[in-house]
Amino acid sequence: MKCSFENFFLAVLLFALFLAPGRLIAQESQGAQPPAAATTQPPAVPELADLIPLATALSSRLVSLENTTANGVDLSQVEKQLADISTLGDKYAGQFTELQTSASQRAGRLPALKAAIKSASDSLTEISKSLNEKVRVFGNLRKEWVAEQQQWNVWRPALLKGEPLPEVAATLTKVKGIIDTALALLSQQLKPLLTLQERVGALQTRIDS
């Protein structure tokens, strides 16, 4: 009888040990579950006391932008460089075609022509770097103002809900005008830069091909 009891106890113990690892693994897998992704909360609607100061700050930013863009970006030198390189590109293309059909002149003139073409290509690369940096600066400014526009568009319905004070509506109208003016200024700066970027790309393709 004693032997049967000991055998029964041993069987229960072994069964418990057999189940234990599975339970531990299940607990570990539950503990290892990644936390739920935090949801992005929209910016809180400003209090009435903060509305006019926020609009004033935007107005100051616009003044700073107007001062920055007052004289515009002088692209006349870049346009002249591109015109000169385009003329040289046409000249080099004609010379290269001529040398391909004239074996007697090819050996002496071809290395010099290739060096001239490489010099023109290097000049285009430098122009491209300068244009890219200007586009990046104005592009980042535009991003900031677009984000500002989106934020105020979210706030506007909440601020005009119910019976808003006339001053609130006037401030929102003023803010819209500020943002529209800033985006228009930045578009004026970006359009010629983007046009020149296209010209540089087309010239680079012509010279390198």
Short mmCIF file of C-alpha atoms in Angstrom, two decimals:
data_model
loop_
_atom_site.label_atom_id
_atom_site.label_comp_id
_atom_site.label_asym_id
_atom_site.label_seq_id
_atom_site.Cartn_x
_atom_site.Cartn_y
_atom_site.Cartn_z
CA MET A 1 0.00 0.00 0.00
CA LYS A 2 2.85 2.26 0.94
CA CYS A 3 4.58 1.43 -2.33
CA SER A 4 1.44 2.29 -4.34
CA PHE A 5 1.11 5.65 -2.61
CA GLU A 6 4.76 6.51 -3.32
CA ASN A 7 4.34 5.51 -6.96
CA PHE A 8 1.21 7.66 -7.24
CA PHE A 9 3.00 10.65 -5.62
CA LEU A 10 5.98 10.23 -7.97
CA ALA A 11 3.68 10.11 -11.00
CA VAL A 12 1.94 13.35 -9.95
CA LEU A 13 5.29 15.06 -9.40
CA LEU A 14 6.62 14.05 -12.80
CA PHE A 15 3.39 15.19 -14.48
CA ALA A 16 3.65 18.60 -12.78
CA LEU A 17 7.29 19.00 -13.88
CA PHE A 18 6.29 18.05 -17.41
CA LEU A 19 3.65 20.81 -17.54
CA ALA A 20 5.75 23.49 -15.85
CA PRO A 21 8.01 24.45 -18.81
CA GLY A 22 5.01 24.97 -21.07
CA ARG A 23 3.41 27.29 -18.54
CA LEU A 24 6.65 29.24 -18.10
CA ILE A 25 7.04 29.63 -21.87
CA ALA A 26 3.44 30.83 -22.15
CA GLN A 27 4.04 33.43 -19.41
CA GLU A 28 7.26 34.62 -21.05
CA SER A 29 5.56 34.97 -24.43
CA GLN A 30 2.78 36.99 -22.80
CA GLY A 31 5.31 39.24 -21.08
CA ALA A 32 7.27 39.70 -24.32
CA GLN A 33 4.32 41.15 -26.26
CA PRO A 34 5.25 44.58 -27.65
CA PRO A 35 3.42 47.57 -26.18
CA ALA A 36 0.64 49.04 -28.26
CA ALA A 37 1.81 51.82 -30.55
CA ALA A 38 1.19 55.25 -29.12
CA THR A 39 -1.37 57.18 -31.11
CA THR A 40 -0.33 60.62 -32.31
CA GLN A 41 -2.47 63.26 -30.71
CA PRO A 42 -3.33 66.36 -32.73
CA PRO A 43 -2.11 69.68 -31.32
CA ALA A 44 -4.42 71.01 -28.64
CA VAL A 45 -6.69 73.86 -29.69
CA PRO A 46 -5.18 77.06 -28.28
CA GLU A 47 -6.85 78.89 -25.45
CA LEU A 48 -8.43 82.24 -26.18
CA ALA A 49 -5.60 83.97 -24.29
CA ASP A 50 -3.02 82.37 -26.60
CA LEU A 51 -4.72 83.05 -29.91
CA ILE A 52 -3.53 86.60 -30.60
CA PRO A 53 0.05 85.93 -29.35
CA LEU A 54 0.26 82.96 -31.74
CA ALA A 55 -0.96 85.12 -34.61
CA THR A 56 1.58 87.81 -33.67
CA ALA A 57 4.40 85.24 -33.72
CA LEU A 58 3.31 84.15 -37.20
CA SER A 59 3.30 87.75 -38.35
CA SER A 60 6.89 88.17 -37.09
CA ARG A 61 7.93 85.04 -38.97
CA LEU A 62 6.40 86.46 -42.15
CA VAL A 63 8.36 89.70 -41.73
CA SER A 64 11.55 87.69 -41.35
CA LEU A 65 10.72 85.68 -44.48
CA GLU A 66 9.96 88.86 -46.44
CA ASN A 67 13.34 90.30 -45.40
CA THR A 68 15.07 87.09 -46.47
CA THR A 69 13.41 87.07 -49.89
CA ALA A 70 13.32 90.84 -50.44
CA ASN A 71 16.06 90.82 -53.07
CA GLY A 72 15.19 87.38 -54.37
CA VAL A 73 17.79 84.86 -55.45
CA ASP A 74 20.11 86.26 -58.12
CA LEU A 75 20.13 83.56 -60.77
CA SER A 76 21.42 85.67 -63.66
CA GLN A 77 24.98 84.38 -63.24
CA VAL A 78 23.76 80.79 -63.17
CA GLU A 79 21.67 81.36 -66.30
CA LYS A 80 24.72 82.82 -68.08
CA GLN A 81 26.85 79.85 -67.05
CA LEU A 82 24.24 77.43 -68.33
CA ALA A 83 23.97 79.30 -71.64
CA ASP A 84 27.76 79.18 -72.07
CA ILE A 85 27.91 75.48 -71.22
CA SER A 86 25.05 74.76 -73.61
CA THR A 87 26.94 76.52 -76.42
CA LEU A 88 30.09 74.59 -75.58
CA GLY A 89 28.09 71.36 -75.48
CA ASP A 90 26.88 71.94 -79.03
CA LYS A 91 30.44 72.77 -80.12
CA TYR A 92 31.92 69.70 -78.44
CA ALA A 93 29.24 67.44 -79.94
CA GLY A 94 30.13 68.67 -83.44
CA GLN A 95 33.84 68.23 -82.83
CA PHE A 96 33.34 64.74 -81.42
CA THR A 97 31.33 63.67 -84.47
CA GLU A 98 34.02 65.11 -86.74
CA LEU A 99 36.80 63.25 -84.92
CA GLN A 100 34.90 59.98 -85.10
CA THR A 101 34.96 60.22 -88.90
CA SER A 102 38.59 61.42 -89.14
CA ALA A 103 41.08 58.85 -87.90
CA SER A 104 44.07 61.08 -88.70
CA GLN A 105 43.02 63.86 -86.31
CA ARG A 106 41.48 61.63 -83.63
CA ALA A 107 44.67 60.70 -81.75
CA GLY A 108 45.85 64.27 -81.16
CA ARG A 109 42.59 66.10 -80.51
CA LEU A 110 40.38 63.52 -78.81
CA PRO A 111 42.08 63.61 -75.36
CA ALA A 112 41.87 67.42 -75.26
CA LEU A 113 38.21 67.32 -76.27
CA LYS A 114 37.43 64.74 -73.60
CA ALA A 115 39.15 66.94 -71.01
CA ALA A 116 37.10 69.96 -72.11
CA ILE A 117 33.87 67.93 -71.90
CA LYS A 118 34.81 66.73 -68.39
CA SER A 119 35.49 70.33 -67.32
CA ALA A 120 32.05 71.39 -68.53
CA SER A 121 30.49 68.43 -66.72
CA ASP A 122 32.31 69.35 -63.49
CA SER A 123 31.04 72.94 -63.78
CA LEU A 124 27.49 71.62 -64.12
CA THR A 125 27.96 69.48 -61.03
CA GLU A 126 28.99 72.52 -58.98
CA ILE A 127 26.04 74.53 -60.28
CA SER A 128 23.73 71.64 -59.44
CA LYS A 129 25.04 71.48 -55.85
CA SER A 130 24.42 75.20 -55.36
CA LEU A 131 20.89 74.98 -56.77
CA ASN A 132 20.09 71.89 -54.71
CA GLU A 133 21.09 73.66 -51.50
CA LYS A 134 18.90 76.67 -52.28
CA VAL A 135 15.94 74.42 -53.12
CA ARG A 136 16.50 72.49 -49.89
CA VAL A 137 16.45 75.70 -47.78
CA PHE A 138 13.30 77.10 -49.35
CA GLY A 139 11.69 73.66 -49.49
CA ASN A 140 12.16 73.20 -45.75
CA LEU A 141 10.69 76.63 -45.09
CA ARG A 142 7.71 75.74 -47.24
CA LYS A 143 7.23 72.51 -45.27
CA GLU A 144 7.10 74.51 -42.03
CA TRP A 145 4.48 76.90 -43.39
CA VAL A 146 2.39 74.07 -44.86
CA ALA A 147 2.45 72.37 -41.44
CA GLU A 148 1.34 75.66 -39.89
CA GLN A 149 -1.50 75.91 -42.41
CA GLN A 150 -2.66 72.37 -41.66
CA GLN A 151 -2.56 73.01 -37.93
CA TRP A 152 -4.67 76.17 -38.15
CA ASN A 153 -7.11 74.41 -40.49
CA VAL A 154 -7.64 71.82 -37.75
CA TRP A 155 -8.09 74.49 -35.09
CA ARG A 156 -10.38 76.75 -37.12
CA PRO A 157 -13.68 74.79 -36.78
CA ALA A 158 -13.20 74.39 -33.02
CA LEU A 159 -12.39 78.08 -32.55
CA LEU A 160 -15.43 79.15 -34.60
CA LYS A 161 -17.80 76.72 -32.91
CA GLY A 162 -20.88 78.21 -31.32
CA GLU A 163 -20.91 82.00 -31.27
CA PRO A 164 -17.27 83.08 -31.53
CA LEU A 165 -16.17 86.58 -30.64
CA PRO A 166 -15.66 88.84 -33.67
CA GLU A 167 -12.01 89.21 -32.63
CA VAL A 168 -11.52 85.45 -32.93
CA ALA A 169 -12.88 85.37 -36.47
CA ALA A 170 -10.78 88.41 -37.39
CA THR A 171 -7.63 86.79 -35.98
CA LEU A 172 -8.25 83.59 -37.94
CA THR A 173 -8.73 85.60 -41.13
CA LYS A 174 -5.48 87.43 -40.43
CA VAL A 175 -3.64 84.15 -39.83
CA LYS A 176 -4.92 82.71 -43.10
CA GLY A 177 -3.66 85.80 -44.94
CA ILE A 178 -0.24 85.53 -43.30
CA ILE A 179 0.17 81.88 -44.22
CA ASP A 180 -1.07 82.38 -47.80
CA THR A 181 1.40 85.26 -48.25
CA ALA A 182 4.29 83.18 -46.90
CA LEU A 183 3.51 80.24 -49.19
CA ALA A 184 3.19 82.54 -52.20
CA LEU A 185 6.58 84.11 -51.45
CA LEU A 186 8.21 80.69 -51.18
CA SER A 187 6.62 79.54 -54.43
CA GLN A 188 8.08 82.60 -56.16
CA GLN A 189 11.54 81.60 -54.92
CA LEU A 190 11.21 77.91 -55.70
CA LYS A 191 9.77 78.02 -59.22
CA PRO A 192 12.84 79.51 -60.99
CA LEU A 193 15.17 77.30 -58.97
CA LEU A 194 13.26 74.16 -59.98
CA THR A 195 13.26 75.31 -63.62
CA LEU A 196 17.04 75.74 -63.51
CA GLN A 197 17.42 72.32 -61.90
CA GLU A 198 15.61 70.82 -64.90
CA ARG A 199 17.90 72.71 -67.30
CA VAL A 200 21.00 71.51 -65.47
CA GLY A 201 19.76 67.93 -65.61
CA ALA A 202 19.08 68.14 -69.34
CA LEU A 203 22.50 69.68 -70.02
CA GLN A 204 24.24 67.08 -67.88
CA THR A 205 22.59 64.32 -69.87
CA ARG A 206 23.64 65.91 -73.17
CA ILE A 207 27.27 66.41 -72.14
CA ASP A 208 27.72 63.04 -70.45
CA SER A 209 26.11 61.02 -73.25
#
